[in-house]
Amino acid sequence: FSGRVKDLIVVPISIQYDRVIEGNSYSRQLLGMPKQKESLLLLLASRKYLKFNFGNVVVKIGDPVLASSFVGLQRHSTKLREAKAGDHRAVVSALAHNLVWRINRSTVIPPA
């Protein structure tokens, strides 16, 4: 956007497990308990879970998205035309939504 970086390539990656790692914490949240705040310390402590068997793991790597090409295609978007000049949040939001859509498109639904 500002010319500081020549271009940016973003690669959507989906990692799926047979057993959901966050299953217990998600269940507690559904029961109304507060979500545990994430932190670097919590991330480091979560290494102990890597030794557990989570079943099959499926890794899908999507097609790379060149940011300059994405922005060029989005210039005709009504939402982006309405955004203020210099307000890159609309572009970043559109790119983020597109990447999530691409990841969801490649998601595998395993048999029960």
Tab-separated table of N, CA and C in Angstrom:
chain	number	residue	atom	x	y	z
A	1	PHE	N	0.809	-1.193	0.000
A	1	PHE	CA	0.000	0.000	0.000
A	1	PHE	C	0.862	1.271	0.000
A	2	SER	N	1.885	1.268	0.833
A	2	SER	CA	2.704	2.467	0.952
A	2	SER	C	3.986	2.367	0.134
A	3	GLY	N	4.245	1.224	-0.483
A	3	GLY	CA	5.433	1.050	-1.278
A	3	GLY	C	6.643	0.597	-0.482
A	4	ARG	N	6.484	0.356	0.801
A	4	ARG	CA	7.606	-0.100	1.624
A	4	ARG	C	8.025	-1.518	1.264
A	5	VAL	N	7.053	-2.321	0.877
A	5	VAL	CA	7.305	-3.707	0.493
A	5	VAL	C	6.860	-3.853	-0.955
A	6	LYS	N	7.667	-4.547	-1.739
A	6	LYS	CA	7.344	-4.688	-3.167
A	6	LYS	C	6.004	-5.398	-3.364
A	7	ASP	N	5.812	-6.508	-2.691
A	7	ASP	CA	4.545	-7.227	-2.758
A	7	ASP	C	4.489	-8.227	-1.614
A	8	LEU	N	3.339	-8.820	-1.431
A	8	LEU	CA	3.126	-9.764	-0.343
A	8	LEU	C	2.410	-10.984	-0.904
A	9	ILE	N	2.918	-12.162	-0.580
A	9	ILE	CA	2.272	-13.403	-0.987
A	9	ILE	C	1.745	-14.077	0.277
A	10	VAL	N	0.456	-14.382	0.272
A	10	VAL	CA	-0.173	-15.037	1.412
A	10	VAL	C	-0.630	-16.413	0.954
A	11	VAL	N	-0.296	-17.433	1.746
A	11	VAL	CA	-0.661	-18.804	1.408
A	11	VAL	C	-1.641	-19.324	2.452
A	12	PRO	N	-2.894	-19.598	2.051
A	12	PRO	CA	-3.850	-20.156	3.006
A	12	PRO	C	-3.507	-21.616	3.321
A	13	ILE	N	-3.449	-21.936	4.607
A	13	ILE	CA	-3.119	-23.297	5.058
A	13	ILE	C	-4.180	-23.750	6.043
A	14	SER	N	-4.676	-24.959	5.846
A	14	SER	CA	-5.665	-25.548	6.743
A	14	SER	C	-5.053	-26.795	7.374
A	15	ILE	N	-5.111	-26.874	8.709
A	15	ILE	CA	-4.629	-28.053	9.435
A	15	ILE	C	-5.810	-28.606	10.227
A	16	GLN	N	-6.167	-29.858	9.956
A	16	GLN	CA	-7.323	-30.475	10.598
A	16	GLN	C	-6.923	-31.767	11.296
A	17	TYR	N	-7.563	-32.030	12.412
A	17	TYR	CA	-7.319	-33.233	13.201
A	17	TYR	C	-8.624	-33.994	13.363
A	18	ASP	N	-8.524	-35.314	13.579
A	18	ASP	CA	-9.724	-36.096	13.878
A	18	ASP	C	-10.318	-35.666	15.212
A	19	ARG	N	-9.447	-35.385	16.164
A	19	ARG	CA	-9.885	-34.969	17.500
A	19	ARG	C	-9.553	-33.491	17.669
A	20	VAL	N	-10.530	-32.701	18.050
A	20	VAL	CA	-10.331	-31.260	18.200
A	20	VAL	C	-9.503	-30.992	19.450
A	21	ILE	N	-8.401	-30.283	19.278
A	21	ILE	CA	-7.506	-30.001	20.396
A	21	ILE	C	-8.196	-29.128	21.434
A	22	GLU	N	-8.950	-28.156	20.994
A	22	GLU	CA	-9.605	-27.211	21.906
A	22	GLU	C	-10.985	-27.676	22.356
A	23	GLY	N	-11.285	-28.951	22.193
A	23	GLY	CA	-12.624	-29.457	22.495
A	23	GLY	C	-13.094	-29.174	23.906
A	24	ASN	N	-12.240	-29.395	24.902
A	24	ASN	CA	-12.646	-29.177	26.288
A	24	ASN	C	-12.905	-27.707	26.585
A	25	SER	N	-12.011	-26.837	26.141
A	25	SER	CA	-12.205	-25.409	26.420
A	25	SER	C	-13.425	-24.874	25.677
A	26	TYR	N	-13.687	-25.392	24.483
A	26	TYR	CA	-14.858	-24.957	23.730
A	26	TYR	C	-16.136	-25.371	24.455
A	27	SER	N	-16.148	-26.577	25.003
A	27	SER	CA	-17.322	-27.048	25.754
A	27	SER	C	-17.583	-26.153	26.959
A	28	ARG	N	-16.512	-25.764	27.655
A	28	ARG	CA	-16.672	-24.881	28.816
A	28	ARG	C	-17.230	-23.516	28.392
A	29	GLN	N	-16.789	-23.026	27.256
A	29	GLN	CA	-17.299	-21.743	26.772
A	29	GLN	C	-18.783	-21.834	26.433
A	30	LEU	N	-19.197	-22.973	25.863
A	30	LEU	CA	-20.615	-23.152	25.542
A	30	LEU	C	-21.480	-23.197	26.798
A	31	LEU	N	-20.877	-23.613	27.907
A	31	LEU	CA	-21.595	-23.645	29.180
A	31	LEU	C	-21.591	-22.283	29.878
A	32	GLY	N	-20.983	-21.285	29.247
A	32	GLY	CA	-21.006	-19.941	29.791
A	32	GLY	C	-19.775	-19.541	30.578
A	33	MET	N	-18.804	-20.425	30.671
A	33	MET	CA	-17.580	-20.084	31.389
A	33	MET	C	-16.726	-19.169	30.510
A	34	PRO	N	-15.974	-18.275	31.120
A	34	PRO	CA	-15.165	-17.348	30.318
A	34	PRO	C	-14.030	-18.057	29.589
A	35	LYS	N	-13.691	-17.525	28.434
A	35	LYS	CA	-12.584	-18.058	27.645
A	35	LYS	C	-11.275	-17.691	28.328
A	36	GLN	N	-10.373	-18.656	28.380
A	36	GLN	CA	-9.070	-18.393	28.986
A	36	GLN	C	-8.291	-17.448	28.079
A	37	LYS	N	-7.747	-16.395	28.673
A	37	LYS	CA	-6.995	-15.416	27.902
A	37	LYS	C	-5.725	-16.063	27.349
A	38	GLU	N	-5.459	-15.828	26.067
A	38	GLU	CA	-4.284	-16.411	25.422
A	38	GLU	C	-3.055	-15.565	25.744
A	39	SER	N	-1.924	-16.244	25.866
A	39	SER	CA	-0.674	-15.548	26.152
A	39	SER	C	0.492	-16.377	25.625
A	40	LEU	N	1.650	-15.778	25.600
A	40	LEU	CA	2.845	-16.490	25.160
A	40	LEU	C	3.150	-17.638	26.118
A	41	LEU	N	2.976	-17.397	27.406
A	41	LEU	CA	3.225	-18.433	28.409
A	41	LEU	C	2.287	-19.628	28.192
A	42	LEU	N	1.035	-19.353	27.915
A	42	LEU	CA	0.064	-20.422	27.658
A	42	LEU	C	0.431	-21.196	26.390
A	43	LEU	N	0.895	-20.487	25.368
A	43	LEU	CA	1.329	-21.144	24.132
A	43	LEU	C	2.493	-22.086	24.395
A	44	LEU	N	3.468	-21.622	25.162
A	44	LEU	CA	4.620	-22.463	25.479
A	44	LEU	C	4.214	-23.670	26.324
A	45	ALA	N	3.275	-23.474	27.240
A	45	ALA	CA	2.806	-24.570	28.084
A	45	ALA	C	2.010	-25.602	27.283
A	46	SER	N	1.448	-25.195	26.145
A	46	SER	CA	0.617	-26.113	25.358
A	46	SER	C	1.447	-27.136	24.585
A	47	ARG	N	2.762	-27.017	24.623
A	47	ARG	CA	3.619	-27.995	23.932
A	47	ARG	C	3.370	-29.413	24.435
A	48	LYS	N	2.957	-29.551	25.688
A	48	LYS	CA	2.729	-30.889	26.252
A	48	LYS	C	1.643	-31.647	25.485
A	49	TYR	N	0.738	-30.927	24.812
A	49	TYR	CA	-0.335	-31.582	24.070
A	49	TYR	C	0.147	-32.220	22.768
A	50	LEU	N	1.332	-31.860	22.327
A	50	LEU	CA	1.840	-32.404	21.066
A	50	LEU	C	2.140	-33.899	21.144
A	51	LYS	N	2.300	-34.431	22.350
A	51	LYS	CA	2.599	-35.856	22.487
A	51	LYS	C	1.339	-36.730	22.426
A	52	PHE	N	0.153	-36.126	22.486
A	52	PHE	CA	-1.091	-36.890	22.437
A	52	PHE	C	-1.439	-37.281	21.007
A	53	ASN	N	-2.238	-38.332	20.885
A	53	ASN	CA	-2.686	-38.794	19.576
A	53	ASN	C	-3.999	-38.096	19.232
A	54	PHE	N	-3.984	-37.300	18.195
A	54	PHE	CA	-5.194	-36.604	17.764
A	54	PHE	C	-5.781	-37.231	16.510
A	55	GLY	N	-5.348	-38.449	16.198
A	55	GLY	CA	-5.869	-39.146	15.031
A	55	GLY	C	-5.179	-38.681	13.762
A	56	ASN	N	-5.896	-38.798	12.663
A	56	ASN	CA	-5.342	-38.371	11.373
A	56	ASN	C	-5.230	-36.853	11.314
A	57	VAL	N	-4.199	-36.412	10.656
A	57	VAL	CA	-3.983	-34.985	10.444
A	57	VAL	C	-4.019	-34.727	8.946
A	58	VAL	N	-4.798	-33.734	8.536
A	58	VAL	CA	-4.885	-33.364	7.126
A	58	VAL	C	-4.387	-31.927	6.996
A	59	VAL	N	-3.375	-31.741	6.163
A	59	VAL	CA	-2.833	-30.408	5.902
A	59	VAL	C	-3.125	-30.076	4.444
A	60	LYS	N	-3.815	-28.991	4.232
A	60	LYS	CA	-4.137	-28.533	2.879
A	60	LYS	C	-3.486	-27.171	2.675
A	61	ILE	N	-2.743	-27.040	1.599
A	61	ILE	CA	-2.104	-25.784	1.264
A	61	ILE	C	-2.794	-25.232	0.026
A	62	GLY	N	-3.395	-24.060	0.176
A	62	GLY	CA	-4.140	-23.447	-0.919
A	62	GLY	C	-3.236	-22.713	-1.887
A	63	ASP	N	-3.843	-22.196	-2.920
A	63	ASP	CA	-3.103	-21.416	-3.907
A	63	ASP	C	-2.646	-20.095	-3.295
A	64	PRO	N	-1.413	-19.700	-3.548
A	64	PRO	CA	-0.925	-18.426	-3.022
A	64	PRO	C	-1.739	-17.255	-3.574
A	65	VAL	N	-1.890	-16.235	-2.747
A	65	VAL	CA	-2.604	-15.024	-3.146
A	65	VAL	C	-1.590	-13.883	-3.159
A	66	LEU	N	-1.429	-13.265	-4.313
A	66	LEU	CA	-0.544	-12.126	-4.449
A	66	LEU	C	-1.343	-10.884	-4.053
A	67	ALA	N	-0.910	-10.190	-3.015
A	67	ALA	CA	-1.672	-9.061	-2.485
A	67	ALA	C	-1.937	-7.996	-3.543
A	68	SER	N	-0.953	-7.689	-4.366
A	68	SER	CA	-1.146	-6.651	-5.387
A	68	SER	C	-2.235	-7.052	-6.386
A	69	SER	N	-2.284	-8.318	-6.756
A	69	SER	CA	-3.318	-8.790	-7.677
A	69	SER	C	-4.687	-8.730	-7.025
A	70	PHE	N	-4.752	-9.126	-5.748
A	70	PHE	CA	-6.023	-9.097	-5.021
A	70	PHE	C	-6.543	-7.668	-4.944
A	71	VAL	N	-5.669	-6.732	-4.584
A	71	VAL	CA	-6.075	-5.333	-4.473
A	71	VAL	C	-6.535	-4.806	-5.821
A	72	GLY	N	-5.823	-5.180	-6.875
A	72	GLY	CA	-6.219	-4.756	-8.217
A	72	GLY	C	-7.605	-5.245	-8.590
A	73	LEU	N	-7.933	-6.481	-8.232
A	73	LEU	CA	-9.264	-7.027	-8.527
A	73	LEU	C	-10.341	-6.388	-7.663
A	74	GLN	N	-9.987	-5.966	-6.456
A	74	GLN	CA	-10.964	-5.419	-5.517
A	74	GLN	C	-11.263	-3.941	-5.747
A	75	ARG	N	-10.528	-3.279	-6.625
A	75	ARG	CA	-10.744	-1.845	-6.849
A	75	ARG	C	-12.163	-1.539	-7.327
A	76	HIS	N	-12.818	-2.523	-7.916
A	76	HIS	CA	-14.177	-2.321	-8.428
A	76	HIS	C	-15.235	-2.623	-7.378
A	77	SER	N	-14.812	-3.082	-6.202
A	77	SER	CA	-15.749	-3.410	-5.138
A	77	SER	C	-16.383	-2.135	-4.587
A	78	THR	N	-17.692	-2.138	-4.445
A	78	THR	CA	-18.413	-0.986	-3.895
A	78	THR	C	-17.928	-0.666	-2.490
A	79	LYS	N	-17.740	-1.692	-1.692
A	79	LYS	CA	-17.302	-1.488	-0.304
A	79	LYS	C	-15.955	-0.780	-0.256
A	80	LEU	N	-15.037	-1.179	-1.121
A	80	LEU	CA	-13.717	-0.556	-1.120
A	80	LEU	C	-13.744	0.836	-1.731
A	81	ARG	N	-14.622	1.082	-2.686
A	81	ARG	CA	-14.725	2.425	-3.268
A	81	ARG	C	-15.260	3.418	-2.248
A	82	GLU	N	-16.121	2.921	-1.336
A	82	GLU	CA	-16.695	3.783	-0.304
A	82	GLU	C	-15.713	4.061	0.827
A	83	ALA	N	-14.664	3.275	0.935
A	83	ALA	CA	-13.666	3.474	1.995
A	83	ALA	C	-12.889	4.752	1.716
A	84	LYS	N	-12.475	5.397	2.785
A	84	LYS	CA	-11.701	6.630	2.653
A	84	LYS	C	-10.348	6.331	2.020
A	85	ALA	N	-9.842	7.273	1.265
A	85	ALA	CA	-8.518	7.131	0.671
A	85	ALA	C	-7.487	6.995	1.781
A	86	GLY	N	-6.598	6.035	1.639
A	86	GLY	CA	-5.578	5.814	2.667
A	86	GLY	C	-6.033	4.903	3.786
A	87	ASP	N	-7.315	4.535	3.796
A	87	ASP	CA	-7.815	3.623	4.829
A	87	ASP	C	-7.650	2.197	4.317
A	88	HIS	N	-6.591	1.554	4.739
A	88	HIS	CA	-6.262	0.223	4.231
A	88	HIS	C	-7.008	-0.881	4.968
A	89	ARG	N	-7.715	-0.529	6.018
A	89	ARG	CA	-8.432	-1.561	6.788
A	89	ARG	C	-9.455	-2.298	5.938
A	90	ALA	N	-10.124	-1.592	5.050
A	90	ALA	CA	-11.127	-2.236	4.199
A	90	ALA	C	-10.476	-3.259	3.275
A	91	VAL	N	-9.317	-2.919	2.739
A	91	VAL	CA	-8.596	-3.836	1.847
A	91	VAL	C	-8.098	-5.043	2.631
A	92	VAL	N	-7.509	-4.793	3.808
A	92	VAL	CA	-6.994	-5.888	4.634
A	92	VAL	C	-8.145	-6.789	5.076
A	93	SER	N	-9.271	-6.199	5.444
A	93	SER	CA	-10.441	-6.988	5.841
A	93	SER	C	-10.942	-7.850	4.681
A	94	ALA	N	-11.007	-7.282	3.492
A	94	ALA	CA	-11.455	-8.046	2.324
A	94	ALA	C	-10.493	-9.189	2.024
A	95	LEU	N	-9.197	-8.930	2.132
A	95	LEU	CA	-8.202	-9.981	1.910
A	95	LEU	C	-8.337	-11.076	2.961
A	96	ALA	N	-8.516	-10.696	4.221
A	96	ALA	CA	-8.674	-11.676	5.295
A	96	ALA	C	-9.907	-12.551	5.064
A	97	HIS	N	-11.028	-11.932	4.694
A	97	HIS	CA	-12.246	-12.711	4.427
A	97	HIS	C	-12.041	-13.657	3.250
A	98	ASN	N	-11.345	-13.194	2.230
A	98	ASN	CA	-11.077	-14.047	1.078
A	98	ASN	C	-10.213	-15.236	1.470
A	99	LEU	N	-9.208	-15.005	2.310
A	99	LEU	CA	-8.339	-16.105	2.744
A	99	LEU	C	-9.111	-17.118	3.583
A	100	VAL	N	-9.968	-16.649	4.482
A	100	VAL	CA	-10.782	-17.566	5.293
A	100	VAL	C	-11.704	-18.375	4.382
A	101	TRP	N	-12.279	-17.736	3.370
A	101	TRP	CA	-13.136	-18.447	2.427
A	101	TRP	C	-12.341	-19.529	1.707
A	102	ARG	N	-11.112	-19.209	1.291
A	102	ARG	CA	-10.265	-20.188	0.604
A	102	ARG	C	-9.917	-21.365	1.514
A	103	ILE	N	-9.624	-21.083	2.782
A	103	ILE	CA	-9.316	-22.153	3.735
A	103	ILE	C	-10.542	-23.028	3.938
A	104	ASN	N	-11.709	-22.426	4.128
A	104	ASN	CA	-12.939	-23.198	4.325
A	104	ASN	C	-13.269	-24.035	3.097
A	105	ARG	N	-12.977	-23.512	1.918
A	105	ARG	CA	-13.251	-24.251	0.681
A	105	ARG	C	-12.423	-25.533	0.600
A	106	SER	N	-11.233	-25.518	1.187
A	106	SER	CA	-10.367	-26.702	1.103
A	106	SER	C	-10.521	-27.624	2.305
A	107	THR	N	-11.426	-27.297	3.212
A	107	THR	CA	-11.614	-28.109	4.412
A	107	THR	C	-12.212	-29.462	4.063
A	108	VAL	N	-11.632	-30.494	4.651
A	108	VAL	CA	-12.097	-31.860	4.448
A	108	VAL	C	-13.017	-32.231	5.615
A	109	ILE	N	-14.171	-32.800	5.294
A	109	ILE	CA	-15.076	-33.262	6.342
A	109	ILE	C	-14.925	-34.769	6.433
A	110	PRO	N	-14.290	-35.234	7.528
A	110	PRO	CA	-14.054	-36.672	7.652
A	110	PRO	C	-15.350	-37.430	7.978
A	111	PRO	N	-15.403	-38.698	7.614
A	111	PRO	CA	-16.593	-39.510	7.958
A	111	PRO	C	-16.684	-39.682	9.459
A	112	ALA	N	-17.897	-39.783	9.944
A	112	ALA	CA	-18.126	-39.922	11.397
A	112	ALA	C	-17.728	-41.282	11.906
